mmCIF file of C-alpha atoms and ligand atoms in Angstrom:
data_model
loop_
_atom_site.group_PDB
_atom_site.id
_atom_site.type_symbol
_atom_site.label_atom_id
_atom_site.label_comp_id
_atom_site.label_asym_id
_atom_site.label_seq_id
_atom_site.Cartn_x
_atom_site.Cartn_y
_atom_site.Cartn_z
ATOM 1 C CA MET A 1 140.488 -136.570 130.042
ATOM 2 C CA ALA A 2 138.585 -135.855 133.262
ATOM 3 C CA ALA A 3 140.173 -137.154 136.459
ATOM 4 C CA ARG A 4 137.306 -139.586 137.020
ATOM 5 C CA PRO A 5 135.501 -140.256 133.738
ATOM 6 C CA LEU A 6 132.034 -141.753 133.757
ATOM 7 C CA ILE A 7 132.316 -145.342 132.578
ATOM 8 C CA ASP A 8 129.404 -147.775 132.728
ATOM 9 C CA GLY A 9 129.352 -151.479 133.519
ATOM 10 C CA PHE A 10 129.890 -152.365 129.851
ATOM 11 C CA GLY A 11 132.964 -150.161 129.530
ATOM 12 C CA ARG A 12 131.167 -147.402 127.624
ATOM 13 C CA ARG A 13 132.373 -143.913 128.419
ATOM 14 C CA ILE A 14 129.639 -141.318 128.871
ATOM 15 C CA THR A 15 130.597 -138.068 127.191
ATOM 16 C CA TYR A 16 127.237 -136.772 125.999
ATOM 17 C CA VAL A 17 124.234 -135.516 127.968
ATOM 18 C CA ARG A 18 120.826 -134.516 126.687
ATOM 19 C CA LEU A 19 119.411 -132.044 129.129
ATOM 20 C CA SER A 20 115.684 -131.447 128.977
ATOM 21 C CA VAL A 21 114.772 -127.943 130.069
ATOM 22 C CA THR A 22 110.992 -128.449 129.942
ATOM 23 C CA ASP A 23 108.458 -131.161 129.147
ATOM 24 C CA ARG A 24 106.123 -128.548 127.669
ATOM 25 C CA CYS A 25 105.691 -127.900 124.000
ATOM 26 C CA ASP A 26 103.761 -125.603 121.700
ATOM 27 C CA PHE A 27 103.220 -128.478 119.212
ATOM 28 C CA ARG A 28 101.443 -131.802 119.671
ATOM 29 C CA CYS A 29 103.156 -133.999 117.093
ATOM 30 C CA ALA A 30 100.870 -136.976 116.681
ATOM 31 C CA TYR A 31 103.668 -139.568 117.010
ATOM 32 C CA CYS A 32 105.192 -137.868 120.061
ATOM 33 C CA MET A 33 102.513 -136.926 122.592
ATOM 34 C CA PRO A 34 98.747 -136.974 123.125
ATOM 35 C CA LEU A 35 96.673 -133.894 122.285
ATOM 36 C CA ASP A 36 96.009 -133.251 125.939
ATOM 37 C CA PRO A 37 99.204 -134.237 127.755
ATOM 38 C CA ASP A 38 99.631 -134.115 131.525
ATOM 39 C CA PHE A 39 102.416 -131.572 131.713
ATOM 40 C CA LEU A 40 104.358 -131.421 134.955
ATOM 41 C CA PRO A 41 103.467 -128.842 137.581
ATOM 42 C CA LYS A 42 106.026 -126.034 137.254
ATOM 43 C CA ARG A 43 107.200 -126.473 140.862
ATOM 44 C CA GLU A 44 108.551 -129.914 140.014
ATOM 45 C CA VAL A 45 110.749 -128.609 137.243
ATOM 46 C CA LEU A 46 114.401 -127.799 137.908
ATOM 47 C CA THR A 47 115.330 -124.144 138.134
ATOM 48 C CA LEU A 48 117.734 -122.744 135.564
ATOM 49 C CA GLU A 49 120.427 -122.658 138.255
ATOM 50 C CA GLU A 50 119.854 -126.336 139.048
ATOM 51 C CA LEU A 51 120.035 -127.246 135.385
ATOM 52 C CA GLU A 52 123.343 -125.434 135.141
ATOM 53 C CA THR A 53 124.658 -127.149 138.288
ATOM 54 C CA ILE A 54 123.812 -130.522 136.801
ATOM 55 C CA ALA A 55 125.509 -129.597 133.531
ATOM 56 C CA ARG A 56 128.581 -128.530 135.502
ATOM 57 C CA ALA A 57 128.656 -131.819 137.427
ATOM 58 C CA PHE A 58 128.702 -133.780 134.179
ATOM 59 C CA ILE A 59 131.360 -131.563 132.614
ATOM 60 C CA ALA A 60 133.560 -132.118 135.664
ATOM 61 C CA ARG A 61 133.294 -135.847 134.951
ATOM 62 C CA GLY A 62 134.371 -135.642 131.349
ATOM 63 C CA VAL A 63 131.150 -134.910 129.488
ATOM 64 C CA THR A 64 132.157 -132.914 126.415
ATOM 65 C CA ARG A 65 128.821 -132.437 124.634
ATOM 66 C CA ILE A 66 125.535 -131.165 126.000
ATOM 67 C CA ARG A 67 122.340 -130.896 123.996
ATOM 68 C CA LEU A 68 119.446 -128.824 125.301
ATOM 69 C CA THR A 69 116.136 -130.434 124.489
ATOM 70 C CA GLY A 70 112.621 -131.002 125.767
ATOM 71 C CA GLY A 71 109.602 -130.827 125.176
ATOM 72 C CA GLU A 72 110.342 -127.715 123.247
ATOM 73 C CA PRO A 73 113.411 -126.150 124.879
ATOM 74 C CA LEU A 74 112.797 -122.700 123.406
ATOM 75 C CA VAL A 75 109.424 -122.268 125.119
ATOM 76 C CA ARG A 76 111.146 -122.271 128.526
ATOM 77 C CA ARG A 77 111.563 -118.738 129.786
ATOM 78 C CA GLY A 78 115.217 -117.978 130.460
ATOM 79 C CA VAL A 79 116.533 -120.673 128.121
ATOM 80 C CA VAL A 80 118.978 -118.198 126.577
ATOM 81 C CA ASP A 81 120.344 -117.398 130.048
ATOM 82 C CA LEU A 82 120.816 -121.101 130.635
ATOM 83 C CA ALA A 83 122.576 -121.519 127.282
ATOM 84 C CA ARG A 84 124.813 -118.603 128.181
ATOM 85 C CA ALA A 85 125.642 -120.095 131.596
ATOM 86 C CA ILE A 86 126.455 -123.521 130.184
ATOM 87 C CA GLY A 87 128.184 -121.909 127.205
ATOM 88 C CA ARG A 88 130.761 -120.412 129.584
ATOM 89 C CA HIS A 89 132.160 -123.921 129.995
ATOM 90 C CA LEU A 90 132.985 -124.155 126.297
ATOM 91 C CA GLY A 91 136.725 -124.565 125.954
ATOM 92 C CA HIS A 92 136.908 -125.587 129.623
ATOM 93 C CA GLY A 93 135.927 -129.231 129.324
ATOM 94 C CA LEU A 94 132.784 -128.668 127.312
ATOM 95 C CA GLU A 95 133.460 -128.965 123.586
ATOM 96 C CA GLU A 96 130.001 -128.453 122.199
ATOM 97 C CA LEU A 97 126.628 -127.071 123.256
ATOM 98 C CA THR A 98 123.774 -127.901 120.906
ATOM 99 C CA LEU A 99 120.016 -127.772 120.770
ATOM 100 C CA THR A 100 117.141 -129.809 119.372
ATOM 101 C CA THR A 101 114.115 -127.683 118.578
ATOM 102 C CA ASN A 102 110.906 -127.617 116.600
ATOM 103 C CA GLY A 103 112.073 -124.226 115.323
ATOM 104 C CA SER A 104 108.924 -122.288 116.210
ATOM 105 C CA GLN A 105 110.816 -119.774 118.370
ATOM 106 C CA LEU A 106 114.126 -119.786 116.522
ATOM 107 C CA ALA A 107 113.548 -116.632 114.497
ATOM 108 C CA ARG A 108 113.325 -114.702 117.764
ATOM 109 C CA LEU A 109 116.155 -116.464 119.598
ATOM 110 C CA ALA A 110 118.712 -117.665 117.041
ATOM 111 C CA ALA A 111 121.095 -114.708 117.330
ATOM 112 C CA ASP A 112 121.160 -114.856 121.150
ATOM 113 C CA LEU A 113 121.664 -118.606 121.131
ATOM 114 C CA ALA A 114 124.553 -118.220 118.702
ATOM 115 C CA ALA A 115 126.081 -115.575 120.956
ATOM 116 C CA ALA A 116 125.754 -118.018 123.867
ATOM 117 C CA GLY A 117 127.970 -120.466 121.993
ATOM 118 C CA ILE A 118 125.525 -122.709 120.135
ATOM 119 C CA ARG A 119 127.038 -123.472 116.733
ATOM 120 C CA ARG A 120 124.732 -126.272 115.585
ATOM 121 C CA VAL A 121 121.021 -126.947 115.986
ATOM 122 C CA ASN A 122 118.806 -129.854 115.018
ATOM 123 C CA VAL A 123 115.434 -128.732 113.753
ATOM 124 C CA SER A 124 112.616 -131.258 113.509
ATOM 125 C CA LEU A 125 110.777 -130.847 110.246
ATOM 126 C CA ASP A 126 108.552 -133.685 109.118
ATOM 127 C CA SER A 127 106.978 -131.960 106.120
ATOM 128 C CA LEU A 128 107.562 -129.014 103.809
ATOM 129 C CA ASP A 129 103.875 -128.779 103.008
ATOM 130 C CA ALA A 130 102.084 -126.259 105.238
ATOM 131 C CA GLU A 131 98.814 -128.222 105.437
ATOM 132 C CA ARG A 132 100.518 -131.448 106.205
ATOM 133 C CA PHE A 133 102.890 -129.836 108.694
ATOM 134 C CA ARG A 134 99.810 -128.634 110.541
ATOM 135 C CA ARG A 135 98.276 -132.088 110.456
ATOM 136 C CA ILE A 136 101.376 -133.784 111.876
ATOM 137 C CA THR A 137 102.144 -131.196 114.558
ATOM 138 C CA ARG A 138 98.429 -130.565 115.257
ATOM 139 C CA ARG A 139 99.295 -126.989 116.219
ATOM 140 C CA GLY A 140 102.408 -125.852 114.448
ATOM 141 C CA ARG A 141 102.749 -123.484 111.518
ATOM 142 C CA LEU A 142 105.395 -124.178 108.915
ATOM 143 C CA GLU A 143 106.222 -120.595 108.032
ATOM 144 C CA PRO A 144 107.702 -119.473 111.391
ATOM 145 C CA VAL A 145 109.763 -122.677 111.446
ATOM 146 C CA LEU A 146 111.231 -121.902 108.022
ATOM 147 C CA GLU A 147 111.903 -118.354 109.207
ATOM 148 C CA GLY A 148 113.601 -119.769 112.287
ATOM 149 C CA ILE A 149 115.793 -122.015 110.194
ATOM 150 C CA ALA A 150 116.776 -119.032 108.043
ATOM 151 C CA ALA A 151 117.525 -116.981 111.169
ATOM 152 C CA ALA A 152 119.756 -119.732 112.537
ATOM 153 C CA ARG A 153 121.696 -119.835 109.313
ATOM 154 C CA ALA A 154 121.982 -116.049 109.241
ATOM 155 C CA ALA A 155 123.389 -116.200 112.780
ATOM 156 C CA GLY A 156 126.097 -118.616 111.626
ATOM 157 C CA VAL A 157 124.512 -121.676 113.225
ATOM 158 C CA ALA A 158 124.695 -124.944 111.240
ATOM 159 C CA VAL A 159 121.286 -126.560 110.812
ATOM 160 C CA LYS A 160 120.554 -130.261 110.647
ATOM 161 C CA ILE A 161 117.028 -131.329 109.810
ATOM 162 C CA ASN A 162 115.438 -134.314 111.577
ATOM 163 C CA MET A 163 112.543 -135.993 109.802
ATOM 164 C CA VAL A 164 110.522 -138.827 111.335
ATOM 165 C CA ALA A 165 109.395 -141.251 108.620
ATOM 166 C CA LEU A 166 105.630 -141.688 108.932
ATOM 167 C CA ARG A 167 103.739 -144.106 106.742
ATOM 168 C CA GLY A 168 100.795 -142.429 105.054
ATOM 169 C CA LEU A 169 101.750 -138.993 106.406
ATOM 170 C CA ASN A 170 105.016 -137.896 104.839
ATOM 171 C CA ASP A 171 106.207 -140.936 102.917
ATOM 172 C CA ASP A 172 106.075 -139.124 99.581
ATOM 173 C CA GLU A 173 108.327 -136.339 100.887
ATOM 174 C CA PHE A 174 111.633 -138.092 101.430
ATOM 175 C CA LEU A 175 113.068 -137.112 98.057
ATOM 176 C CA PRO A 176 111.709 -133.538 98.184
ATOM 177 C CA MET A 177 113.276 -133.172 101.638
ATOM 178 C CA VAL A 178 116.641 -134.495 100.413
ATOM 179 C CA ASP A 179 116.431 -132.057 97.488
ATOM 180 C CA TRP A 180 115.508 -129.101 99.688
ATOM 181 C CA CYS A 181 118.207 -129.830 102.266
ATOM 182 C CA GLY A 182 120.720 -130.280 99.430
ATOM 183 C CA ARG A 183 119.833 -126.867 98.017
ATOM 184 C CA GLU A 184 119.886 -125.194 101.417
ATOM 185 C CA GLY A 185 123.102 -126.882 102.560
ATOM 186 C CA PHE A 186 121.548 -128.727 105.541
ATOM 187 C CA ASP A 187 122.413 -132.200 106.739
ATOM 188 C CA LEU A 188 119.348 -134.396 107.073
ATOM 189 C CA THR A 189 118.626 -137.294 109.402
ATOM 190 C CA PHE A 190 115.699 -139.678 109.075
ATOM 191 C CA ILE A 191 114.269 -141.270 112.213
ATOM 192 C CA GLU A 192 112.106 -144.351 112.716
ATOM 193 C CA THR A 193 109.120 -143.759 114.961
ATOM 194 C CA MET A 194 109.806 -145.320 118.367
ATOM 195 C CA PRO A 195 107.312 -146.882 120.798
ATOM 196 C CA LEU A 196 107.637 -144.303 123.579
ATOM 197 C CA GLY A 197 104.604 -143.291 125.631
ATOM 198 C CA HIS A 198 100.902 -143.539 124.912
ATOM 199 C CA ILE A 199 99.410 -141.556 122.046
ATOM 200 C CA GLU A 200 95.995 -141.694 120.408
ATOM 201 C CA GLU A 201 96.936 -143.964 117.520
ATOM 202 C CA ASP A 202 98.779 -147.255 117.233
ATOM 203 C CA ARG A 203 102.312 -146.442 116.102
ATOM 204 C CA THR A 204 102.385 -149.639 114.074
ATOM 205 C CA ASP A 205 100.172 -147.872 111.534
ATOM 206 C CA ARG A 206 102.746 -145.137 110.965
ATOM 207 C CA TYR A 207 105.916 -147.136 111.353
ATOM 208 C CA LEU A 208 108.059 -147.158 108.249
ATOM 209 C CA PRO A 209 111.443 -148.898 108.363
ATOM 210 C CA LEU A 210 114.199 -146.665 107.059
ATOM 211 C CA THR A 211 115.345 -149.411 104.701
ATOM 212 C CA GLU A 212 112.288 -148.338 102.698
ATOM 213 C CA VAL A 213 113.237 -144.635 102.915
ATOM 214 C CA ARG A 214 116.726 -145.439 101.756
ATOM 215 C CA ARG A 215 115.448 -147.523 98.865
ATOM 216 C CA ARG A 216 113.381 -144.605 97.616
ATOM 217 C CA ILE A 217 116.282 -142.154 97.854
ATOM 218 C CA GLU A 218 118.578 -144.584 96.076
ATOM 219 C CA ALA A 219 116.207 -144.595 93.132
ATOM 220 C CA ARG A 220 117.487 -141.090 92.380
ATOM 221 C CA TYR A 221 120.786 -140.642 94.215
ATOM 222 C CA THR A 222 123.977 -142.586 94.812
ATOM 223 C CA LEU A 223 124.499 -143.027 98.546
ATOM 224 C CA VAL A 224 128.072 -143.614 99.669
ATOM 225 C CA PRO A 225 128.464 -145.107 103.161
ATOM 226 C CA THR A 226 130.855 -143.246 105.470
ATOM 227 C CA ALA A 227 132.518 -144.324 108.671
ATOM 228 C CA GLU A 228 131.338 -141.159 110.461
ATOM 229 C CA ARG A 229 129.810 -141.898 113.853
ATOM 230 C CA THR A 230 128.853 -139.657 116.751
ATOM 231 C CA GLY A 231 128.523 -142.401 119.346
ATOM 232 C CA GLY A 232 124.817 -142.233 118.717
ATOM 233 C CA PRO A 233 122.337 -144.273 116.780
ATOM 234 C CA ALA A 234 122.766 -142.549 113.421
ATOM 235 C CA ARG A 235 124.508 -144.178 110.483
ATOM 236 C CA TYR A 236 125.687 -141.694 107.866
ATOM 237 C CA VAL A 237 126.031 -141.703 104.107
ATOM 238 C CA ARG A 238 127.034 -139.038 101.611
ATOM 239 C CA VAL A 239 124.978 -138.215 98.562
ATOM 240 C CA ALA A 240 127.535 -138.573 95.757
ATOM 241 C CA GLU A 241 125.760 -136.034 93.536
ATOM 242 C CA THR A 242 125.648 -133.212 96.131
ATOM 243 C CA GLY A 243 128.127 -134.135 98.861
ATOM 244 C CA GLN A 244 125.302 -133.726 101.373
ATOM 245 C CA ARG A 245 125.306 -135.856 104.524
ATOM 246 C CA LEU A 246 122.313 -138.047 105.322
ATOM 247 C CA GLY A 247 121.784 -139.872 108.615
ATOM 248 C CA PHE A 248 119.541 -142.812 109.410
ATOM 249 C CA ILE A 249 118.416 -143.467 112.977
ATOM 250 C CA THR A 250 117.101 -147.011 112.992
ATOM 251 C CA PRO A 251 116.484 -148.160 116.555
ATOM 252 C CA LEU A 252 113.874 -150.638 115.360
ATOM 253 C CA THR A 253 115.667 -152.242 112.456
ATOM 254 C CA HIS A 254 119.157 -152.127 114.012
ATOM 255 C CA ASN A 255 120.399 -152.118 117.515
ATOM 256 C CA PHE A 256 122.974 -149.406 118.028
ATOM 257 C CA CYS A 257 123.612 -149.602 121.735
ATOM 258 C CA GLU A 258 127.117 -151.080 121.838
ATOM 259 C CA SER A 259 128.698 -147.664 121.291
ATOM 260 C CA CYS A 260 126.166 -145.624 123.292
ATOM 261 C CA ASN A 261 127.913 -142.682 124.942
ATOM 262 C CA ARG A 262 124.905 -140.757 126.260
ATOM 263 C CA VAL A 263 122.475 -140.290 129.101
ATOM 264 C CA ARG A 264 119.424 -138.063 129.490
ATOM 265 C CA VAL A 265 118.269 -135.774 132.272
ATOM 266 C CA THR A 266 114.595 -134.821 132.404
ATOM 267 C CA ALA A 267 113.321 -131.389 133.342
ATOM 268 C CA THR A 268 112.625 -132.704 136.853
ATOM 269 C CA GLY A 269 116.153 -134.022 137.263
ATOM 270 C CA THR A 270 115.599 -137.719 136.607
ATOM 271 C CA LEU A 271 118.725 -139.149 135.054
ATOM 272 C CA TYR A 272 117.676 -141.870 132.591
ATOM 273 C CA MET A 273 120.411 -144.185 131.495
ATOM 274 C CA CYS A 274 118.584 -145.274 128.323
ATOM 275 C CA LEU A 275 115.789 -143.731 126.242
ATOM 276 C CA GLY A 276 113.971 -147.051 126.106
ATOM 277 C CA GLN A 277 114.471 -148.424 129.644
ATOM 278 C CA GLU A 278 113.428 -147.461 133.175
ATOM 279 C CA ASP A 279 116.874 -147.432 134.834
ATOM 280 C CA ARG A 280 117.246 -144.061 136.502
ATOM 281 C CA VAL A 281 118.537 -141.959 139.372
ATOM 282 C CA GLU A 282 116.610 -139.013 140.803
ATOM 283 C CA LEU A 283 119.012 -136.074 140.973
ATOM 284 C CA ARG A 284 116.743 -133.223 142.053
ATOM 285 C CA ASP A 285 116.233 -134.047 145.722
ATOM 286 C CA LEU A 286 119.851 -135.156 146.090
ATOM 287 C CA LEU A 287 120.978 -131.868 144.663
ATOM 288 C CA ARG A 288 118.636 -129.904 146.922
ATOM 289 C CA SER A 289 119.670 -131.740 150.083
ATOM 290 C CA GLY A 290 123.285 -132.710 149.410
ATOM 291 C CA GLY A 291 124.530 -130.230 146.809
ATOM 292 C CA PRO A 292 127.233 -130.933 144.215
ATOM 293 C CA VAL A 293 128.952 -133.613 146.349
ATOM 294 C CA ALA A 294 125.807 -135.740 146.508
ATOM 295 C CA LEU A 295 125.265 -135.120 142.827
ATOM 296 C CA ASP A 296 128.737 -136.326 141.937
ATOM 297 C CA ALA A 297 128.296 -139.527 143.954
ATOM 298 C CA ALA A 298 124.937 -140.129 142.250
ATOM 299 C CA LEU A 299 126.627 -140.074 138.852
ATOM 300 C CA ASP A 300 128.830 -142.973 139.922
ATOM 301 C CA ARG A 301 125.811 -144.947 141.131
ATOM 302 C CA ALA A 302 124.061 -144.249 137.864
ATOM 303 C CA MET A 303 126.858 -145.727 135.789
ATOM 304 C CA ALA A 304 126.240 -149.141 137.305
ATOM 305 C CA LEU A 305 122.615 -148.938 136.122
ATOM 306 C CA LYS A 306 123.151 -148.256 132.449
ATOM 307 C CA PRO A 307 121.525 -151.170 130.620
ATOM 308 C CA LYS A 308 123.113 -152.906 127.699
ATOM 309 C CA GLY A 309 120.419 -151.677 125.323
ATOM 310 C CA HIS A 310 116.771 -151.083 124.622
ATOM 311 C CA ASP A 311 114.236 -153.676 123.441
ATOM 312 C CA PHE A 312 112.014 -151.745 121.080
ATOM 313 C CA VAL A 313 109.325 -153.720 119.278
ATOM 314 C CA ILE A 314 106.815 -152.048 117.022
ATOM 315 C CA GLU A 315 105.618 -154.653 114.542
ATOM 316 C CA ARG A 316 103.020 -156.168 116.865
ATOM 317 C CA ARG A 317 99.723 -154.273 116.773
ATOM 318 C CA GLY A 318 98.420 -153.263 120.173
ATOM 319 C CA ALA A 319 101.777 -153.897 121.875
ATOM 320 C CA PRO A 320 102.350 -151.521 124.785
ATOM 321 C CA PRO A 321 105.083 -148.886 124.353
ATOM 322 C CA ALA A 322 108.585 -149.865 125.496
ATOM 323 C CA VAL A 323 108.275 -147.287 128.285
ATOM 324 C CA SER A 324 105.267 -145.248 129.352
ATOM 325 C CA ARG A 325 107.001 -141.875 129.096
ATOM 326 C CA THR A 326 106.990 -140.046 125.780
ATOM 327 C CA MET A 327 110.161 -138.833 124.089
ATOM 328 C CA SER A 328 109.136 -135.302 125.074
ATOM 329 C CA ALA A 329 109.066 -136.306 128.742
ATOM 330 C CA THR A 330 112.484 -137.990 128.691
ATOM 331 C CA GLY A 331 114.144 -135.370 126.544
ATOM 332 C CA GLY A 332 114.518 -136.400 122.916
HETATM 333 N N1 LIG B 401 110.615 -130.338 120.551
HETATM 334 C C1 LIG B 401 111.906 -130.532 120.003
HETATM 335 C C2 LIG B 401 111.832 -131.117 118.615
HETATM 336 O O1 LIG B 401 110.747 -131.556 118.205
HETATM 337 O O2 LIG B 401 112.866 -131.143 117.964
HETATM 338 C C3 LIG B 401 112.826 -131.365 120.868
HETATM 339 C C4 LIG B 401 112.256 -132.572 121.539
HETATM 340 S S1 LIG B 401 111.624 -133.833 120.454
HETATM 341 C C5 LIG B 401 111.039 -135.010 121.638
HETATM 342 C C6 LIG B 401 113.148 -134.513 119.818
HETATM 343 C C7 LIG B 401 113.023 -135.382 118.597
HETATM 344 O O3 LIG B 401 112.312 -136.547 118.941
HETATM 345 C C8 LIG B 401 112.284 -134.764 117.432
HETATM 346 O O4 LIG B 401 113.084 -134.855 116.271
HETATM 347 C C9 LIG B 401 111.057 -135.625 117.284
HETATM 348 O O5 LIG B 401 110.654 -135.721 115.955
HETATM 349 C C10 LIG B 401 111.518 -136.932 117.855
HETATM 350 N N2 LIG B 401 110.472 -137.817 118.384
HETATM 351 C C11 LIG B 401 109.511 -137.550 119.280
HETATM 352 N N3 LIG B 401 108.780 -138.652 119.562
HETATM 353 C C12 LIG B 401 109.300 -139.651 118.820
HETATM 354 C C13 LIG B 401 109.001 -141.036 118.664
HETATM 355 N N4 LIG B 401 108.035 -141.605 119.338
HETATM 356 N N5 LIG B 401 109.769 -141.746 117.811
HETATM 357 C C14 LIG B 401 110.771 -141.162 117.118
HETATM 358 N N6 LIG B 401 111.122 -139.879 117.233
HETATM 359 C C15 LIG B 401 110.385 -139.120 118.060
HETATM 360 FE FE1 LIG B 402 106.853 -131.081 120.703
HETATM 361 FE FE2 LIG B 402 109.111 -131.982 119.687
HETATM 362 FE FE3 LIG B 402 107.245 -133.699 120.629
HETATM 363 FE FE4 LIG B 402 106.745 -132.362 118.397
HETATM 364 S S1 LIG B 402 108.383 -133.857 118.704
HETATM 365 S S2 LIG B 402 105.343 -132.585 120.162
HETATM 366 S S3 LIG B 402 107.757 -130.450 118.760
HETATM 367 S S4 LIG B 402 108.408 -132.244 121.812
#
């Protein structure tokens, strides 16, 4: 254990950081961001060196898992260099370096990311139908994503698929996705759409509780609950027929915060203590003026700010989002 672990006011130990490397993205998923988002000016974004310094500061305080995310992390130039730099800490405090991606650039980068030490990636895939994939992402093409997934597998990287359940958009694809992931050997996690940031539509219209998703899967498969937890919001089951692992992330229908072990750093160096709350510490200017010592002290201050949990509400039409920033801005 690190000499001075990061422990918050509720006794939760922080061992997991999601590090956003950019707020930009080549897709415009309708539930995530508006079609014409205000992306940050590049000068406000942390340099690759600063991102690595922040990662190092967390590792020194006992963080064992880092996930690169965004926006779309793989559209940031130099992201492989960053993965390589952080990957050098594997086996020296850092136990795992992972990535969440839309997969559009994976075919090109998978082998280099694997060589940098990434052994697992989460790929967001909300539909296996090319037309529909286009409609949901409003820009993306399915084929390169499938090629990227294949490239990751060929590079020895385990793939987990994340699928957001969207009423009227992909709600007839839960079973086909379970089947496909079963055949391909991928774990699959379903996610409820969360009220984060302003988008064009009212999320209430697309919200589908995962109890409904589960009910539909159980019509065909036997789901066996497991005790597996990652300190995160997902609850896992095994499909008895295939042995495949399914996860359910249900921030709306269940509160999962009591075991929360994570914090998020945005691409501008804002450390958010909760995805759904405003509590934060600005690391960038501290780092630029005070270096690693100031950074380390800021982590202690941040621990006192971590809230007990989020207060997501989505059932009420017209309700404002829980926070004004989108998931892509915080780092999903
Ligand atoms: N661009 C990458 C991707 O799509 O995987 C990484 C960032 S994205 C913000 C991370 C995850 O957040 C994706 O699985 C995406 O589907 C999910 N997401 C984005 N906005 C969401 C929302 N409002 N509610 C639930 N999940 C959301
Ligand atoms: Fe981009 Fe990921 Fe948001 Fe889709 S979910 S718009 S891929 S950041």
